[in-house]
Amino acid sequence: MAAGVAAWLPFARAAAIGWMPVASTPMPIPPQDKRKAQDGLIILNVSGTKFQTWRTTLERYPDTLLGSTERDFFFHEETNEYFFDRDPDIFRHILNFYRTGKLHYPRQECISAYDEELAFFGIIPEIIGDCCYEEYKDRRRENAERLQDDEEMDMSNDVTPVNLTFREYLWRAFENPHTSTLALVFYYVTGFFIAISVMANVVETVPCGTLPNRSKEVSCGDRYALAFFCLDTACVMIFTVEYLLRLIAAPSRCKFMKSVMSVIDVVAIMPYYIGLVMTDNDQVSGAFVTLRVFRVFRIFKFSRHSAGLRILGYTLKSCASELGFLLFSLTMAIIIFATVMFYAEKGSSATKFTSIPAAFWYTIVTMTTLGYGDMVPKTIVGKVFGSICSLSGVLVIALPVPVIVSNFSRIYHQSQRAEKRRAQRASKEAGQALVVKAATPPFESQHHHLLHCLEKTTNHEFVDEQTFQANCMEVSVVNKAGSRSSSLSSSPHGLGSCCSRRHKKKSSFSPPSTNNQELSTIQIRERPVSNSRASLNAKLDETVPLKCDESYITPSMVSLSAPVVTSADEDASTTTAYSQSNIVRVSAL
Amino acid sequence: MCTPTKRVQGRQDPQNFRKHHCFSKKVLLNCWLVRRIIAWASPNPKDSVEDELELSAVRHRPEGLEQLEAQTRFSRKELQILYRGFKNECPSGVVNEDTFKDIYAQFFPQGDASTYAHFLFNAFDTDHNGSVSFEDFVMGLSILLRGTVQEKLIWAFNLYDINKDGYITKEEMLDIMKAIYDMMGKCTYPVLKEETPRQHVEVFFQKMDKNKDGVVTIDEFIDCCQNDENIMRSMHLFENVL
């Protein structure tokens, strides 16, 4: 496909004869082809598999190994072919890139082998077509992660370097308990004490038989108050010491204090200290008892010991919207049915549905199919709506739950994939913005001559967007026209002046420019609107040097090749479209 | 339970079959209903036949190389190069108008080349069948690149004469002129005004229309062009394009 546009240039130029009779000004002289491109077959022998292609096909991409003179290093005189001692299966894809302009990544190939081949032949992976790009990046990331995991495992198996400070050593011991024996011991001890503390909280509420001089049953906590107090003190001591040590060892104390685990730690030990501080006041002790509830948060300290708990917490957090939706729809249904039941049961005497909020309880119990039976409708209408309520409860609750369950994995993977794709696109654009594909010189000069002919036919010139805007606002158009015509007439060689003027204008352009050859592959559909078309006649007052040989043509080519942009006229979107349509250039021209 | 022969006989005779197997009209109707539902639900099978025909019609093979060599003024090698480029862009062997417009538009990124491409397409599509085959393409190119000045001028006249009636009217010329100016796009210097194409057409008619009858005939056109040395010079411009 890349050859398409170049092959049709003769046609476009021939069709320009249609403008000749209506042209208002004489036409510029066409560029001379210094040398006719020899179009011969090249034989590429890759480890015994022979590939053949036209020389011009390979020369489409002059910055790669095969398109440049670098391939001469591999020329084999005896057999008159180019011999490469590389993998022929992968080479097939590389050669197809020259033929079609699209690089594909074969799924069955190993990613590192493919990368090596690309590097050898001087092809940048960013040009992989969109059809294969995601797969390629995924495989590459998996490979990188695999390498990283291997490295980490090696690293963690290393003997700890001696020059860690005490603080770093302490933090490392806390975060990775298996690094040293002491850390492991500490890990198990804290786990044990968490378990003890939670069990003590549970057991102290169990009724423990009667005291000798009382008839009422007391809980174990009241009976063995001192023992439980001692146990609680010991646990809190351990937890406090652990928290303080972590706080000391943390590399970033602020970040540590804001983390979830440290909040849980604080909440777990605070009630004890508050209880110590508070006096034995009757009014306050009620509140103090409530605070004891927070001791149950100690159970969350187990999440440091269990990765599963952490994953569950994370997935719940990421599923928050789905849970929120479930809650919202439930609330809606509850309100609707509670209202209906209240008004349905209003008539009956001694009804339990005293108000709509009172009916909430009935609705919730019915919809979750619990059915305690403490509130039941007595009227027929009430019973009808009650049954509708319980049926809809099944739907409202049972339907979203599997959706949420599947959303767990979907959202989890999706967020990971979305991040991956964003990172990929960012890096792809960044990579493409850096590299620019150079056009083949003869094509560019001929294309330029064609556009120049059009300018001459209509007696108007192409300018870029900025100049156009400036022109619209300028008043002194006539003066400029005068100076321009003088600079026009002062140049005897049409192409020379054009080239050099383009060369001057080069600095004012944004760097990425596409090769026109890529136009057909990428933006063949929309009508392209370009805003930085090189101005063929720059607004220069001084005459420009007229020397115009190959060396001049090449740099001006970079600025000239009009990027095909399918976006609106904003520059921001233009640049992204540039970068998306740009293809490789290994070295800056 | 019935023997096979009897069943077959029953099938051939619907009445007996129905009697034997107690088929009621209702059941038959249901079957028909089911069939109707299926027919409604499934896509129209007629279209696929049309698609097949269309696909087969699009394949086109050009005449042999010798014939083309005889009919045009290109050498074998040039024809080979032309065909390879043609086939690369249009694997089916013919160009339809949309592809033509796309290809031409890539050479004029700043403007809208579709109108002019439409006129060009009509000029190349000499048999007016809606597609440009390789023969049409190469014949047109042969005139433009290797033809005599007279042939080129006749080709240009045919391009301008949109309805191919032998006269170029002002409206036709205005259409062509607008198409050419469209290719320039918006960002030009000096700024394109609405009446620029019209003025250009006036200039053209003043030059070409000798008897001032409001149309330009082919003889007026050729005479006038042959007397204009700018035009004559520009006719030789693209001779070494291939």
PDB file of N, CA and C in Angstrom, chain A residues 362-426:
ATOM      1  N   TYR A 362     -40.101  -3.882  57.769  1.00  0.00           N
ATOM      2  CA  TYR A 362     -40.838  -4.965  57.124  1.00  0.00           C
ATOM      3  C   TYR A 362     -40.345  -5.178  55.699  1.00  0.00           C
ATOM      4  N   THR A 363     -40.142  -4.085  54.983  1.00  0.00           N
ATOM      5  CA  THR A 363     -39.755  -4.206  53.576  1.00  0.00           C
ATOM      6  C   THR A 363     -38.382  -4.868  53.447  1.00  0.00           C
ATOM      7  N   ILE A 364     -37.466  -4.432  54.304  1.00  0.00           N
ATOM      8  CA  ILE A 364     -36.121  -4.990  54.195  1.00  0.00           C
ATOM      9  C   ILE A 364     -36.143  -6.475  54.499  1.00  0.00           C
ATOM     10  N   VAL A 365     -36.852  -6.816  55.587  1.00  0.00           N
ATOM     11  CA  VAL A 365     -36.888  -8.223  55.977  1.00  0.00           C
ATOM     12  C   VAL A 365     -37.548  -9.067  54.899  1.00  0.00           C
ATOM     13  N   THR A 366     -38.581  -8.491  54.255  1.00  0.00           N
ATOM     14  CA  THR A 366     -39.275  -9.256  53.207  1.00  0.00           C
ATOM     15  C   THR A 366     -38.456  -9.350  51.944  1.00  0.00           C
ATOM     16  N   MET A 367     -37.839  -8.250  51.569  1.00  0.00           N
ATOM     17  CA  MET A 367     -37.119  -8.259  50.283  1.00  0.00           C
ATOM     18  C   MET A 367     -35.894  -9.154  50.338  1.00  0.00           C
ATOM     19  N   THR A 368     -35.249  -9.206  51.505  1.00  0.00           N
ATOM     20  CA  THR A 368     -34.093 -10.091  51.592  1.00  0.00           C
ATOM     21  C   THR A 368     -34.510 -11.514  51.897  1.00  0.00           C
ATOM     22  N   THR A 369     -35.809 -11.754  51.809  1.00  0.00           N
ATOM     23  CA  THR A 369     -36.414 -13.074  52.020  1.00  0.00           C
ATOM     24  C   THR A 369     -36.087 -13.646  53.394  1.00  0.00           C
ATOM     25  N   LEU A 370     -35.871 -12.756  54.376  1.00  0.00           N
ATOM     26  CA  LEU A 370     -35.646 -13.247  55.733  1.00  0.00           C
ATOM     27  C   LEU A 370     -36.965 -13.676  56.381  1.00  0.00           C
ATOM     28  N   GLY A 371     -37.891 -12.704  56.345  1.00  0.00           N
ATOM     29  CA  GLY A 371     -39.230 -13.020  56.851  1.00  0.00           C
ATOM     30  C   GLY A 371     -39.255 -13.363  58.328  1.00  0.00           C
ATOM     31  N   TYR A 372     -38.886 -12.469  59.214  1.00  0.00           N
ATOM     32  CA  TYR A 372     -38.898 -12.743  60.652  1.00  0.00           C
ATOM     33  C   TYR A 372     -40.301 -13.019  61.157  1.00  0.00           C
ATOM     34  N   GLY A 373     -41.260 -12.304  60.616  1.00  0.00           N
ATOM     35  CA  GLY A 373     -42.627 -12.534  61.072  1.00  0.00           C
ATOM     36  C   GLY A 373     -43.045 -11.625  62.191  1.00  0.00           C
ATOM     37  N   ASP A 374     -42.207 -10.663  62.570  1.00  0.00           N
ATOM     38  CA  ASP A 374     -42.636  -9.769  63.643  1.00  0.00           C
ATOM     39  C   ASP A 374     -43.619  -8.730  63.122  1.00  0.00           C
ATOM     40  N   MET A 375     -43.567  -8.464  61.831  1.00  0.00           N
ATOM     41  CA  MET A 375     -44.530  -7.547  61.226  1.00  0.00           C
ATOM     42  C   MET A 375     -45.116  -8.256  60.017  1.00  0.00           C
ATOM     43  N   VAL A 376     -46.463  -8.444  60.035  1.00  0.00           N
ATOM     44  CA  VAL A 376     -47.090  -9.064  58.869  1.00  0.00           C
ATOM     45  C   VAL A 376     -48.321  -8.249  58.478  1.00  0.00           C
ATOM     46  N   PRO A 377     -48.589  -8.140  57.211  1.00  0.00           N
ATOM     47  CA  PRO A 377     -49.792  -7.404  56.790  1.00  0.00           C
ATOM     48  C   PRO A 377     -51.044  -8.221  57.076  1.00  0.00           C
ATOM     49  N   LYS A 378     -52.149  -7.483  57.417  1.00  0.00           N
ATOM     50  CA  LYS A 378     -53.376  -8.193  57.732  1.00  0.00           C
ATOM     51  C   LYS A 378     -54.442  -8.008  56.681  1.00  0.00           C
ATOM     52  N   THR A 379     -54.411  -6.866  56.000  1.00  0.00           N
ATOM     53  CA  THR A 379     -55.442  -6.656  54.974  1.00  0.00           C
ATOM     54  C   THR A 379     -55.071  -7.416  53.717  1.00  0.00           C
ATOM     55  N   ILE A 380     -56.101  -7.606  52.897  1.00  0.00           N
ATOM     56  CA  ILE A 380     -55.852  -8.360  51.660  1.00  0.00           C
ATOM     57  C   ILE A 380     -54.939  -7.571  50.725  1.00  0.00           C
ATOM     58  N   VAL A 381     -55.236  -6.283  50.622  1.00  0.00           N
ATOM     59  CA  VAL A 381     -54.386  -5.441  49.753  1.00  0.00           C
ATOM     60  C   VAL A 381     -52.951  -5.477  50.253  1.00  0.00           C
ATOM     61  N   GLY A 382     -52.825  -5.421  51.587  1.00  0.00           N
ATOM     62  CA  GLY A 382     -51.492  -5.465  52.177  1.00  0.00           C
ATOM     63  C   GLY A 382     -50.780  -6.760  51.823  1.00  0.00           C
ATOM     64  N   LYS A 383     -51.573  -7.870  51.890  1.00  0.00           N
ATOM     65  CA  LYS A 383     -50.933  -9.147  51.585  1.00  0.00           C
ATOM     66  C   LYS A 383     -50.532  -9.228  50.119  1.00  0.00           C
ATOM     67  N   VAL A 384     -51.386  -8.664  49.246  1.00  0.00           N
ATOM     68  CA  VAL A 384     -51.038  -8.686  47.812  1.00  0.00           C
ATOM     69  C   VAL A 384     -49.738  -7.931  47.578  1.00  0.00           C
ATOM     70  N   PHE A 385     -49.697  -6.730  48.148  1.00  0.00           N
ATOM     71  CA  PHE A 385     -48.469  -5.960  47.918  1.00  0.00           C
ATOM     72  C   PHE A 385     -47.281  -6.565  48.637  1.00  0.00           C
ATOM     73  N   GLY A 386     -47.569  -7.239  49.753  1.00  0.00           N
ATOM     74  CA  GLY A 386     -46.476  -7.899  50.455  1.00  0.00           C
ATOM     75  C   GLY A 386     -45.853  -8.997  49.610  1.00  0.00           C
ATOM     76  N   SER A 387     -46.726  -9.720  48.908  1.00  0.00           N
ATOM     77  CA  SER A 387     -46.156 -10.800  48.089  1.00  0.00           C
ATOM     78  C   SER A 387     -45.405 -10.233  46.888  1.00  0.00           C
ATOM     79  N   ILE A 388     -45.951  -9.134  46.321  1.00  0.00           N
ATOM     80  CA  ILE A 388     -45.208  -8.495  45.230  1.00  0.00           C
ATOM     81  C   ILE A 388     -43.841  -8.038  45.736  1.00  0.00           C
ATOM     82  N   CYS A 389     -43.851  -7.535  46.960  1.00  0.00           N
ATOM     83  CA  CYS A 389     -42.590  -7.045  47.552  1.00  0.00           C
ATOM     84  C   CYS A 389     -41.582  -8.171  47.674  1.00  0.00           C
ATOM     85  N   SER A 390     -42.034  -9.314  48.176  1.00  0.00           N
ATOM     86  CA  SER A 390     -41.047 -10.377  48.367  1.00  0.00           C
ATOM     87  C   SER A 390     -40.559 -10.926  47.035  1.00  0.00           C
ATOM     88  N   LEU A 391     -41.465 -10.957  46.031  1.00  0.00           N
ATOM     89  CA  LEU A 391     -41.009 -11.436  44.719  1.00  0.00           C
ATOM     90  C   LEU A 391     -39.991 -10.486  44.116  1.00  0.00           C
ATOM     91  N   SER A 392     -40.314  -9.211  44.230  1.00  0.00           N
ATOM     92  CA  SER A 392     -39.374  -8.250  43.627  1.00  0.00           C
ATOM     93  C   SER A 392     -38.076  -8.205  44.414  1.00  0.00           C
ATOM     94  N   GLY A 393     -38.177  -8.546  45.699  1.00  0.00           N
ATOM     95  CA  GLY A 393     -36.957  -8.575  46.478  1.00  0.00           C
ATOM     96  C   GLY A 393     -35.968  -9.556  45.916  1.00  0.00           C
ATOM     97  N   VAL A 394     -36.486 -10.696  45.499  1.00  0.00           N
ATOM     98  CA  VAL A 394     -35.604 -11.711  44.921  1.00  0.00           C
ATOM     99  C   VAL A 394     -34.897 -11.147  43.705  1.00  0.00           C
ATOM    100  N   LEU A 395     -35.704 -10.456  42.870  1.00  0.00           N
ATOM    101  CA  LEU A 395     -35.099  -9.914  41.659  1.00  0.00           C
ATOM    102  C   LEU A 395     -34.077  -8.832  41.979  1.00  0.00           C
ATOM    103  N   VAL A 396     -34.516  -7.900  42.831  1.00  0.00           N
ATOM    104  CA  VAL A 396     -33.660  -6.742  43.062  1.00  0.00           C
ATOM    105  C   VAL A 396     -32.341  -7.155  43.696  1.00  0.00           C
ATOM    106  N   ILE A 397     -32.396  -8.147  44.563  1.00  0.00           N
ATOM    107  CA  ILE A 397     -31.154  -8.520  45.252  1.00  0.00           C
ATOM    108  C   ILE A 397     -30.405  -9.597  44.495  1.00  0.00           C
ATOM    109  N   ALA A 398     -31.123 -10.582  44.011  1.00  0.00           N
ATOM    110  CA  ALA A 398     -30.419 -11.712  43.424  1.00  0.00           C
ATOM    111  C   ALA A 398     -29.783 -11.359  42.094  1.00  0.00           C
ATOM    112  N   LEU A 399     -30.388 -10.402  41.362  1.00  0.00           N
ATOM    113  CA  LEU A 399     -29.811 -10.100  40.058  1.00  0.00           C
ATOM    114  C   LEU A 399     -28.485  -9.351  40.120  1.00  0.00           C
ATOM    115  N   PRO A 400     -28.405  -8.261  40.876  1.00  0.00           N
ATOM    116  CA  PRO A 400     -27.128  -7.554  40.843  1.00  0.00           C
ATOM    117  C   PRO A 400     -25.989  -8.320  41.487  1.00  0.00           C
ATOM    118  N   VAL A 401     -26.292  -9.224  42.389  1.00  0.00           N
ATOM    119  CA  VAL A 401     -25.182  -9.850  43.115  1.00  0.00           C
ATOM    120  C   VAL A 401     -24.254 -10.630  42.187  1.00  0.00           C
ATOM    121  N   PRO A 402     -24.772 -11.485  41.290  1.00  0.00           N
ATOM    122  CA  PRO A 402     -23.832 -12.140  40.378  1.00  0.00           C
ATOM    123  C   PRO A 402     -23.131 -11.132  39.476  1.00  0.00           C
ATOM    124  N   VAL A 403     -23.872 -10.060  39.142  1.00  0.00           N
ATOM    125  CA  VAL A 403     -23.235  -9.026  38.321  1.00  0.00           C
ATOM    126  C   VAL A 403     -22.069  -8.425  39.074  1.00  0.00           C
ATOM    127  N   ILE A 404     -22.283  -8.193  40.355  1.00  0.00           N
ATOM    128  CA  ILE A 404     -21.184  -7.632  41.144  1.00  0.00           C
ATOM    129  C   ILE A 404     -20.037  -8.627  41.223  1.00  0.00           C
ATOM    130  N   VAL A 405     -20.406  -9.894  41.418  1.00  0.00           N
ATOM    131  CA  VAL A 405     -19.359 -10.906  41.525  1.00  0.00           C
ATOM    132  C   VAL A 405     -18.543 -10.957  40.252  1.00  0.00           C
ATOM    133  N   SER A 406     -19.236 -10.927  39.124  1.00  0.00           N
ATOM    134  CA  SER A 406     -18.469 -10.943  37.883  1.00  0.00           C
ATOM    135  C   SER A 406     -17.764  -9.617  37.671  1.00  0.00           C
ATOM    136  N   ASN A 407     -18.370  -8.560  38.189  1.00  0.00           N
ATOM    137  CA  ASN A 407     -17.702  -7.275  38.074  1.00  0.00           C
ATOM    138  C   ASN A 407     -16.391  -7.235  38.827  1.00  0.00           C
ATOM    139  N   PHE A 408     -16.316  -7.990  39.910  1.00  0.00           N
ATOM    140  CA  PHE A 408     -15.062  -8.049  40.653  1.00  0.00           C
ATOM    141  C   PHE A 408     -13.914  -8.326  39.697  1.00  0.00           C
ATOM    142  N   SER A 409     -14.039  -9.461  39.001  1.00  0.00           N
ATOM    143  CA  SER A 409     -12.926  -9.833  38.135  1.00  0.00           C
ATOM    144  C   SER A 409     -12.866  -8.917  36.919  1.00  0.00           C
ATOM    145  N   ARG A 410     -14.047  -8.542  36.397  1.00  0.00           N
ATOM    146  CA  ARG A 410     -14.017  -7.711  35.205  1.00  0.00           C
ATOM    147  C   ARG A 410     -13.385  -6.367  35.501  1.00  0.00           C
ATOM    148  N   ILE A 411     -13.846  -5.721  36.563  1.00  0.00           N
ATOM    149  CA  ILE A 411     -13.325  -4.397  36.882  1.00  0.00           C
ATOM    150  C   ILE A 411     -11.854  -4.474  37.239  1.00  0.00           C
ATOM    151  N   TYR A 412     -11.533  -5.507  37.967  1.00  0.00           N
ATOM    152  CA  TYR A 412     -10.146  -5.643  38.370  1.00  0.00           C
ATOM    153  C   TYR A 412      -9.249  -5.748  37.147  1.00  0.00           C
ATOM    154  N   HIS A 413      -9.607  -6.680  36.263  1.00  0.00           N
ATOM    155  CA  HIS A 413      -8.773  -6.838  35.072  1.00  0.00           C
ATOM    156  C   HIS A 413      -8.866  -5.642  34.145  1.00  0.00           C
ATOM    157  N   GLN A 414     -10.074  -5.081  34.092  1.00  0.00           N
ATOM    158  CA  GLN A 414     -10.253  -3.966  33.165  1.00  0.00           C
ATOM    159  C   GLN A 414      -9.435  -2.758  33.576  1.00  0.00           C
ATOM    160  N   SER A 415      -9.442  -2.471  34.878  1.00  0.00           N
ATOM    161  CA  SER A 415      -8.666  -1.309  35.306  1.00  0.00           C
ATOM    162  C   SER A 415      -7.197  -1.535  35.044  1.00  0.00           C
ATOM    163  N   GLN A 416      -6.773  -2.768  35.217  1.00  0.00           N
ATOM    164  CA  GLN A 416      -5.384  -3.049  34.919  1.00  0.00           C
ATOM    165  C   GLN A 416      -5.113  -2.885  33.439  1.00  0.00           C
ATOM    166  N   ARG A 417      -6.051  -3.383  32.602  1.00  0.00           N
ATOM    167  CA  ARG A 417      -5.847  -3.310  31.170  1.00  0.00           C
ATOM    168  C   ARG A 417      -5.946  -1.875  30.680  1.00  0.00           C
ATOM    169  N   ALA A 418      -6.870  -1.110  31.286  1.00  0.00           N
ATOM    170  CA  ALA A 418      -7.006   0.284  30.863  1.00  0.00           C
ATOM    171  C   ALA A 418      -5.744   1.065  31.180  1.00  0.00           C
ATOM    172  N   GLU A 419      -5.189   0.776  32.322  1.00  0.00           N
ATOM    173  CA  GLU A 419      -3.941   1.453  32.654  1.00  0.00           C
ATOM    174  C   GLU A 419      -2.845   1.053  31.710  1.00  0.00           C
ATOM    175  N   LYS A 420      -2.841  -0.253  31.416  1.00  0.00           N
ATOM    176  CA  LYS A 420      -1.841  -0.748  30.467  1.00  0.00           C
ATOM    177  C   LYS A 420      -1.971  -0.008  29.151  1.00  0.00           C
ATOM    178  N   ARG A 421      -3.210   0.062  28.656  1.00  0.00           N
ATOM    179  CA  ARG A 421      -3.408   0.643  27.336  1.00  0.00           C
ATOM    180  C   ARG A 421      -3.052   2.116  27.346  1.00  0.00           C
ATOM    181  N   ARG A 422      -3.386   2.786  28.443  1.00  0.00           N
ATOM    182  CA  ARG A 422      -3.050   4.205  28.502  1.00  0.00           C
ATOM    183  C   ARG A 422      -1.558   4.392  28.475  1.00  0.00           C
ATOM    184  N   ALA A 423      -0.895   3.562  29.269  1.00  0.00           N
ATOM    185  CA  ALA A 423       0.559   3.677  29.291  1.00  0.00           C
ATOM    186  C   ALA A 423       1.135   3.350  27.928  1.00  0.00           C
ATOM    187  N   GLN A 424       0.541   2.327  27.288  1.00  0.00           N
ATOM    188  CA  GLN A 424       1.042   1.943  25.975  1.00  0.00           C
ATOM    189  C   GLN A 424       0.866   3.072  24.992  1.00  0.00           C
ATOM    190  N   ARG A 425      -0.324   3.673  24.997  1.00  0.00           N
ATOM    191  CA  ARG A 425      -0.577   4.705  24.009  1.00  0.00           C
ATOM    192  C   ARG A 425       0.331   5.894  24.243  1.00  0.00           C
ATOM    193  N   ALA A 426       0.506   6.205  25.516  1.00  0.00           N
ATOM    194  CA  ALA A 426       1.376   7.345  25.822  1.00  0.00           C
ATOM    195  C   ALA A 426       2.783   7.073  25.329  1.00  0.00           C
TER     196      ALA A 426
END
